Amino acid sequence: MNNHQDINERNLNNEESGTTCIDAPIERPLYHPIEDLERRAVLELRPILEAWVNHDKREKPIHLIGNNAYGLRIYQNQSRLNMHVDQSNTHIISAILHVDHDSKSKPWPIVIEDYKGNTNEVILEKGDVLLYESSKCFHGRPRRFEGEWYSSLFIHMYPSDWKRDMYDNLEVHYRIPPDWHKVLPPKQGLERLVMAETSAYEPDCEDTWCSLNNTIKWNIRGEFGKYVSGDNMLHNFDFDTKKIRTPRHWARDEL
């Protein structure tokens, strides 16, 4: 996939300009479609994601349906991704496959709030995959990116028995009452929160997110067949590597 990408190409398209979740004062992110590689990413990562969600050996295992693989998105200098949650009907179990970034760029962590209320900053290197529940865990990259380019692929799946039609409205997406859009008078001691589509930022705080002043920082490398959980424990994936296979119509030199 890294060979498939050529940041020096001049025919890359700018990503849709209407996505206010991305704050890019200099250049909008570029979008480089990878065609059949998107389907390959879904097929090869699905057994890994299924092993992750079934780590508790439940009686009825969860089977995932691949919704899409989006990318490659190529962020450019000074980009920022507001904190947000993803679509509640399809983006349930997700993965970020970090393809690469320019060698002179500064580390650019993805920020995720976990179920224990911790704010985590995770630095990804080329080839790293981050697994997360993207429609439940607030996530983003509120710090400015300092570099030329940073490219990732985003994979989204949902359980086969997921009632998708029940979760496709803004009230559910925001997890707050139907009158969420009414602006209340400011309260002393509370930071100002601004909504931008389905994302949020705190303009009066450094790097637009106040909890960044107390984060758990992660900069560790994993290894194939294992994953590191949020409590910093190394676990073995329970999946058959033979299930990670490539459809016949893909040539051997693409493997």
mmCIF file of C-alpha atoms in Angstrom:
data_model
loop_
_atom_site.group_PDB
_atom_site.id
_atom_site.type_symbol
_atom_site.label_atom_id
_atom_site.label_comp_id
_atom_site.label_asym_id
_atom_site.label_seq_id
_atom_site.Cartn_x
_atom_site.Cartn_y
_atom_site.Cartn_z
ATOM 1 C CA MET A 1 0.000 0.000 0.000
ATOM 2 C CA ASN A 2 2.888 2.324 0.697
ATOM 3 C CA ASN A 3 4.160 1.713 -2.839
ATOM 4 C CA HIS A 4 0.667 2.388 -4.168
ATOM 5 C CA GLN A 5 0.797 5.879 -2.730
ATOM 6 C CA ASP A 6 2.813 8.622 -4.405
ATOM 7 C CA ILE A 7 2.520 11.906 -2.580
ATOM 8 C CA ASN A 8 4.323 13.668 -5.417
ATOM 9 C CA GLU A 9 1.518 12.965 -7.871
ATOM 10 C CA ARG A 10 -0.195 16.126 -9.029
ATOM 11 C CA ASN A 11 -3.555 14.567 -9.884
ATOM 12 C CA LEU A 12 -4.647 13.826 -6.318
ATOM 13 C CA ASN A 13 -8.051 15.243 -5.444
ATOM 14 C CA ASN A 14 -8.763 17.427 -2.447
ATOM 15 C CA GLU A 15 -11.089 15.762 0.016
ATOM 16 C CA GLU A 16 -14.597 17.165 0.267
ATOM 17 C CA SER A 17 -14.360 20.755 1.476
ATOM 18 C CA GLY A 18 -17.613 20.579 3.446
ATOM 19 C CA THR A 19 -16.211 18.353 6.198
ATOM 20 C CA THR A 20 -15.937 20.875 9.020
ATOM 21 C CA CYS A 21 -14.625 18.156 11.318
ATOM 22 C CA ILE A 22 -11.242 18.804 9.687
ATOM 23 C CA ASP A 23 -9.647 22.182 10.358
ATOM 24 C CA ALA A 24 -7.071 22.762 7.628
ATOM 25 C CA PRO A 25 -6.088 26.444 7.387
ATOM 26 C CA ILE A 26 -3.452 25.927 4.678
ATOM 27 C CA GLU A 27 -4.371 22.937 2.505
ATOM 28 C CA ARG A 28 -7.310 20.546 2.677
ATOM 29 C CA PRO A 29 -6.463 16.844 2.984
ATOM 30 C CA LEU A 30 -5.837 15.010 -0.254
ATOM 31 C CA TYR A 31 -7.734 11.877 -1.185
ATOM 32 C CA HIS A 32 -6.039 9.056 -3.065
ATOM 33 C CA PRO A 33 -8.453 6.195 -3.957
ATOM 34 C CA ILE A 34 -6.857 2.759 -3.805
ATOM 35 C CA GLU A 35 -9.655 0.837 -5.558
ATOM 36 C CA ASP A 36 -9.355 -2.955 -5.032
ATOM 37 C CA LEU A 37 -6.969 -2.477 -2.124
ATOM 38 C CA GLU A 38 -9.901 -1.112 -0.101
ATOM 39 C CA ARG A 39 -11.742 -4.437 -0.406
ATOM 40 C CA ARG A 40 -8.558 -6.316 0.359
ATOM 41 C CA ALA A 41 -8.048 -4.279 3.557
ATOM 42 C CA VAL A 42 -11.574 -5.152 4.742
ATOM 43 C CA LEU A 43 -11.139 -8.859 3.993
ATOM 44 C CA GLU A 44 -7.750 -9.158 5.648
ATOM 45 C CA LEU A 45 -8.513 -7.111 8.756
ATOM 46 C CA ARG A 46 -11.917 -8.645 9.480
ATOM 47 C CA PRO A 47 -10.610 -11.810 11.240
ATOM 48 C CA ILE A 48 -8.348 -9.621 13.373
ATOM 49 C CA LEU A 49 -11.201 -7.309 14.349
ATOM 50 C CA GLU A 50 -13.488 -10.282 15.050
ATOM 51 C CA ALA A 51 -10.839 -11.833 17.297
ATOM 52 C CA TRP A 52 -10.576 -8.523 19.141
ATOM 53 C CA VAL A 53 -14.319 -8.121 19.821
ATOM 54 C CA ASN A 54 -14.625 -11.790 20.844
ATOM 55 C CA HIS A 55 -11.717 -11.739 23.295
ATOM 56 C CA ASP A 56 -14.049 -12.672 26.181
ATOM 57 C CA LYS A 57 -14.943 -16.013 24.507
ATOM 58 C CA ARG A 58 -18.675 -15.291 24.629
ATOM 59 C CA GLU A 59 -21.078 -18.132 23.925
ATOM 60 C CA LYS A 60 -22.436 -16.496 20.781
ATOM 61 C CA PRO A 61 -19.518 -14.939 18.892
ATOM 62 C CA ILE A 62 -19.910 -11.605 17.128
ATOM 63 C CA HIS A 63 -19.568 -11.719 13.358
ATOM 64 C CA LEU A 64 -18.645 -8.490 11.614
ATOM 65 C CA ILE A 65 -19.762 -7.104 8.273
ATOM 66 C CA GLY A 66 -17.314 -4.858 6.501
ATOM 67 C CA ASN A 67 -18.940 -1.529 5.723
ATOM 68 C CA ASN A 68 -16.099 0.272 3.973
ATOM 69 C CA ALA A 69 -12.446 1.172 3.853
ATOM 70 C CA TYR A 70 -11.966 4.899 3.367
ATOM 71 C CA GLY A 71 -8.778 6.328 1.969
ATOM 72 C CA LEU A 72 -6.112 7.053 1.485
ATOM 73 C CA ARG A 73 -6.630 10.346 3.276
ATOM 74 C CA ILE A 74 -3.497 12.487 3.203
ATOM 75 C CA TYR A 75 -3.433 15.256 5.794
ATOM 76 C CA GLN A 76 -1.237 18.254 5.058
ATOM 77 C CA ASN A 77 0.651 20.753 7.198
ATOM 78 C CA GLN A 78 -1.209 22.408 10.103
ATOM 79 C CA SER A 79 -4.242 20.138 9.779
ATOM 80 C CA ARG A 80 -6.345 19.385 12.820
ATOM 81 C CA LEU A 81 -9.141 16.827 13.295
ATOM 82 C CA ASN A 82 -11.782 17.880 15.825
ATOM 83 C CA MET A 83 -12.913 15.417 18.476
ATOM 84 C CA HIS A 84 -15.941 13.413 17.318
ATOM 85 C CA VAL A 85 -17.693 10.059 17.174
ATOM 86 C CA ASP A 86 -18.514 8.214 13.962
ATOM 87 C CA GLN A 87 -21.793 7.079 12.435
ATOM 88 C CA SER A 88 -23.825 4.944 14.821
ATOM 89 C CA ASN A 89 -25.376 2.772 12.121
ATOM 90 C CA THR A 90 -22.236 1.416 10.424
ATOM 91 C CA HIS A 91 -18.992 2.581 12.100
ATOM 92 C CA ILE A 92 -19.083 0.357 15.184
ATOM 93 C CA ILE A 93 -15.807 -1.562 15.153
ATOM 94 C CA SER A 94 -13.077 0.360 13.344
ATOM 95 C CA ALA A 95 -9.392 0.352 12.574
ATOM 96 C CA ILE A 96 -6.873 2.976 11.512
ATOM 97 C CA LEU A 97 -4.106 1.593 9.324
ATOM 98 C CA HIS A 98 -1.317 4.157 9.290
ATOM 99 C CA VAL A 99 0.382 4.006 5.900
ATOM 100 C CA ASP A 100 3.196 6.511 6.385
ATOM 101 C CA HIS A 101 4.175 10.144 6.947
ATOM 102 C CA ASP A 102 7.035 12.328 5.817
ATOM 103 C CA SER A 103 10.273 11.672 7.654
ATOM 104 C CA LYS A 104 10.655 15.240 8.925
ATOM 105 C CA SER A 105 7.205 15.566 10.473
ATOM 106 C CA LYS A 106 6.667 15.722 14.217
ATOM 107 C CA PRO A 107 4.724 12.913 15.963
ATOM 108 C CA TRP A 108 0.997 13.501 15.523
ATOM 109 C CA PRO A 109 -1.018 11.538 18.088
ATOM 110 C CA ILE A 110 -4.588 10.420 17.716
ATOM 111 C CA VAL A 111 -6.496 11.288 20.895
ATOM 112 C CA ILE A 112 -9.098 8.821 22.226
ATOM 113 C CA GLU A 113 -11.237 9.014 25.355
ATOM 114 C CA ASP A 114 -11.721 5.529 26.811
ATOM 115 C CA TYR A 115 -14.499 4.035 28.944
ATOM 116 C CA LYS A 116 -12.666 4.895 32.161
ATOM 117 C CA GLY A 117 -12.644 8.594 31.356
ATOM 118 C CA ASN A 118 -8.962 8.680 30.401
ATOM 119 C CA THR A 119 -7.725 10.767 27.504
ATOM 120 C CA ASN A 120 -5.141 8.785 25.524
ATOM 121 C CA GLU A 121 -2.637 10.068 22.975
ATOM 122 C CA VAL A 122 -1.442 7.327 20.624
ATOM 123 C CA ILE A 123 1.434 7.785 18.194
ATOM 124 C CA LEU A 124 1.250 5.485 15.177
ATOM 125 C CA GLU A 125 4.154 4.483 12.964
ATOM 126 C CA LYS A 126 4.097 3.054 9.456
ATOM 127 C CA GLY A 127 2.217 -0.248 9.428
ATOM 128 C CA ASP A 128 0.604 0.176 12.851
ATOM 129 C CA VAL A 129 -3.104 -0.626 13.194
ATOM 130 C CA LEU A 130 -5.235 0.947 15.917
ATOM 131 C CA LEU A 131 -8.489 -0.858 16.839
ATOM 132 C CA TYR A 132 -11.258 1.148 18.485
ATOM 133 C CA GLU A 133 -15.036 1.564 18.831
ATOM 134 C CA SER A 134 -15.376 4.659 16.730
ATOM 135 C CA SER A 135 -19.093 5.379 17.263
ATOM 136 C CA LYS A 136 -18.731 5.295 21.076
ATOM 137 C CA CYS A 137 -15.267 6.633 21.911
ATOM 138 C CA PHE A 138 -14.619 10.323 21.360
ATOM 139 C CA HIS A 139 -11.545 10.627 19.140
ATOM 140 C CA GLY A 140 -9.688 13.099 16.960
ATOM 141 C CA ARG A 141 -6.376 14.852 16.406
ATOM 142 C CA PRO A 142 -6.841 18.259 18.077
ATOM 143 C CA ARG A 143 -3.140 19.119 18.000
ATOM 144 C CA ARG A 144 -1.879 20.735 14.776
ATOM 145 C CA PHE A 145 0.066 18.498 12.427
ATOM 146 C CA GLU A 146 3.564 19.818 11.795
ATOM 147 C CA GLY A 147 4.885 18.225 8.633
ATOM 148 C CA GLU A 148 4.285 17.829 4.910
ATOM 149 C CA TRP A 149 1.938 14.814 4.792
ATOM 150 C CA TYR A 150 0.404 12.079 6.935
ATOM 151 C CA SER A 151 -1.586 9.253 5.356
ATOM 152 C CA SER A 152 -3.945 6.610 6.775
ATOM 153 C CA LEU A 153 -6.670 4.193 5.734
ATOM 154 C CA PHE A 154 -9.853 3.879 7.822
ATOM 155 C CA ILE A 155 -11.750 0.574 8.037
ATOM 156 C CA HIS A 156 -15.288 0.402 9.479
ATOM 157 C CA MET A 157 -17.442 -2.627 10.361
ATOM 158 C CA TYR A 158 -20.610 -3.464 12.276
ATOM 159 C CA PRO A 159 -22.008 -6.660 13.900
ATOM 160 C CA SER A 160 -24.135 -8.833 11.621
ATOM 161 C CA ASP A 161 -27.145 -8.489 13.962
ATOM 162 C CA TRP A 162 -26.755 -4.730 14.351
ATOM 163 C CA LYS A 163 -30.096 -2.886 14.018
ATOM 164 C CA ARG A 164 -28.711 -0.192 11.776
ATOM 165 C CA ASP A 165 -31.982 1.706 11.219
ATOM 166 C CA MET A 166 -32.293 2.437 14.947
ATOM 167 C CA TYR A 167 -29.067 4.417 15.114
ATOM 168 C CA ASP A 168 -29.209 6.804 12.176
ATOM 169 C CA ASN A 169 -30.233 10.128 13.708
ATOM 170 C CA LEU A 170 -28.446 13.019 15.357
ATOM 171 C CA GLU A 171 -30.068 12.558 18.773
ATOM 172 C CA VAL A 172 -28.539 9.112 19.068
ATOM 173 C CA HIS A 173 -25.293 10.255 17.486
ATOM 174 C CA TYR A 174 -24.751 13.011 20.025
ATOM 175 C CA ARG A 175 -25.974 10.845 22.975
ATOM 176 C CA ILE A 176 -27.823 13.842 24.414
ATOM 177 C CA PRO A 177 -31.476 14.983 24.664
ATOM 178 C CA PRO A 178 -33.425 16.078 21.564
ATOM 179 C CA ASP A 179 -33.117 19.739 22.591
ATOM 180 C CA TRP A 180 -29.303 19.571 22.305
ATOM 181 C CA HIS A 181 -29.271 22.384 19.745
ATOM 182 C CA LYS A 182 -30.627 24.965 22.205
ATOM 183 C CA VAL A 183 -27.836 27.216 23.426
ATOM 184 C CA LEU A 184 -27.901 27.646 27.201
ATOM 185 C CA PRO A 185 -26.425 30.591 29.110
ATOM 186 C CA PRO A 186 -22.749 30.012 29.975
ATOM 187 C CA LYS A 187 -21.934 28.644 33.424
ATOM 188 C CA GLN A 188 -18.997 29.901 35.401
ATOM 189 C CA GLY A 189 -16.150 27.388 35.527
ATOM 190 C CA LEU A 190 -17.152 25.482 32.396
ATOM 191 C CA GLU A 191 -15.123 25.728 29.198
ATOM 192 C CA ARG A 192 -16.875 26.882 26.028
ATOM 193 C CA LEU A 193 -17.742 23.991 23.695
ATOM 194 C CA VAL A 194 -18.384 24.591 19.992
ATOM 195 C CA MET A 195 -20.086 22.029 17.746
ATOM 196 C CA ALA A 196 -19.004 21.669 14.104
ATOM 197 C CA GLU A 197 -21.319 19.183 12.403
ATOM 198 C CA THR A 198 -20.793 15.990 14.414
ATOM 199 C CA SER A 199 -17.511 17.152 15.940
ATOM 200 C CA ALA A 200 -16.650 19.414 18.849
ATOM 201 C CA TYR A 201 -13.825 21.641 20.017
ATOM 202 C CA GLU A 202 -13.050 23.955 22.927
ATOM 203 C CA PRO A 203 -11.679 27.167 21.413
ATOM 204 C CA ASP A 204 -10.515 28.657 24.716
ATOM 205 C CA CYS A 205 -8.250 25.688 25.545
ATOM 206 C CA GLU A 206 -4.770 24.961 24.264
ATOM 207 C CA ASP A 207 -4.965 22.796 21.116
ATOM 208 C CA THR A 208 -8.776 23.176 21.338
ATOM 209 C CA TRP A 209 -9.280 20.326 23.838
ATOM 210 C CA CYS A 210 -8.923 20.982 27.557
ATOM 211 C CA SER A 211 -8.264 17.405 28.679
ATOM 212 C CA LEU A 212 -5.020 17.333 26.681
ATOM 213 C CA ASN A 213 -3.306 18.729 29.754
ATOM 214 C CA ASN A 214 -3.657 15.334 31.434
ATOM 215 C CA THR A 215 -3.272 12.491 28.950
ATOM 216 C CA ILE A 216 -1.901 8.957 28.872
ATOM 217 C CA LYS A 217 0.716 8.827 26.126
ATOM 218 C CA TRP A 218 1.318 5.713 24.025
ATOM 219 C CA ASN A 219 4.257 5.184 21.707
ATOM 220 C CA ILE A 220 4.805 1.430 21.543
ATOM 221 C CA ARG A 221 5.174 -1.031 18.678
ATOM 222 C CA GLY A 222 3.051 -4.119 18.455
ATOM 223 C CA GLU A 223 3.732 -7.391 16.717
ATOM 224 C CA PHE A 224 1.675 -9.529 14.391
ATOM 225 C CA GLY A 225 -0.762 -11.813 16.194
ATOM 226 C CA LYS A 226 -0.775 -9.743 19.392
ATOM 227 C CA TYR A 227 -2.356 -6.537 20.649
ATOM 228 C CA VAL A 228 -1.855 -4.137 23.540
ATOM 229 C CA SER A 229 -5.027 -3.283 25.469
ATOM 230 C CA GLY A 230 -5.852 -0.026 27.195
ATOM 231 C CA ASP A 231 -4.486 -1.335 30.487
ATOM 232 C CA ASN A 232 -1.064 -1.814 28.824
ATOM 233 C CA MET A 233 -1.326 -5.607 28.766
ATOM 234 C CA LEU A 234 -0.059 -7.674 25.834
ATOM 235 C CA HIS A 235 -2.572 -10.227 24.544
ATOM 236 C CA ASN A 236 -2.520 -12.920 21.886
ATOM 237 C CA PHE A 237 -5.084 -12.690 19.115
ATOM 238 C CA ASP A 238 -7.131 -15.849 18.760
ATOM 239 C CA PHE A 239 -7.489 -16.093 15.010
ATOM 240 C CA ASP A 240 -6.357 -18.406 12.268
ATOM 241 C CA THR A 241 -3.781 -16.683 10.080
ATOM 242 C CA LYS A 242 -4.974 -18.881 7.231
ATOM 243 C CA LYS A 243 -8.191 -16.888 7.207
ATOM 244 C CA ILE A 244 -6.225 -13.827 6.152
ATOM 245 C CA ARG A 245 -6.112 -14.495 2.471
ATOM 246 C CA THR A 246 -6.323 -12.585 -0.768
ATOM 247 C CA PRO A 247 -8.975 -13.093 -3.480
ATOM 248 C CA ARG A 248 -7.719 -15.006 -6.481
ATOM 249 C CA HIS A 249 -8.012 -12.137 -8.929
ATOM 250 C CA TRP A 250 -5.261 -10.211 -7.124
ATOM 251 C CA ALA A 251 -1.846 -10.859 -8.594
ATOM 252 C CA ARG A 252 0.912 -12.346 -6.453
ATOM 253 C CA ASP A 253 3.057 -9.240 -6.844
ATOM 254 C CA GLU A 254 0.366 -7.252 -4.986
ATOM 255 C CA LEU A 255 0.650 -9.378 -1.833
#
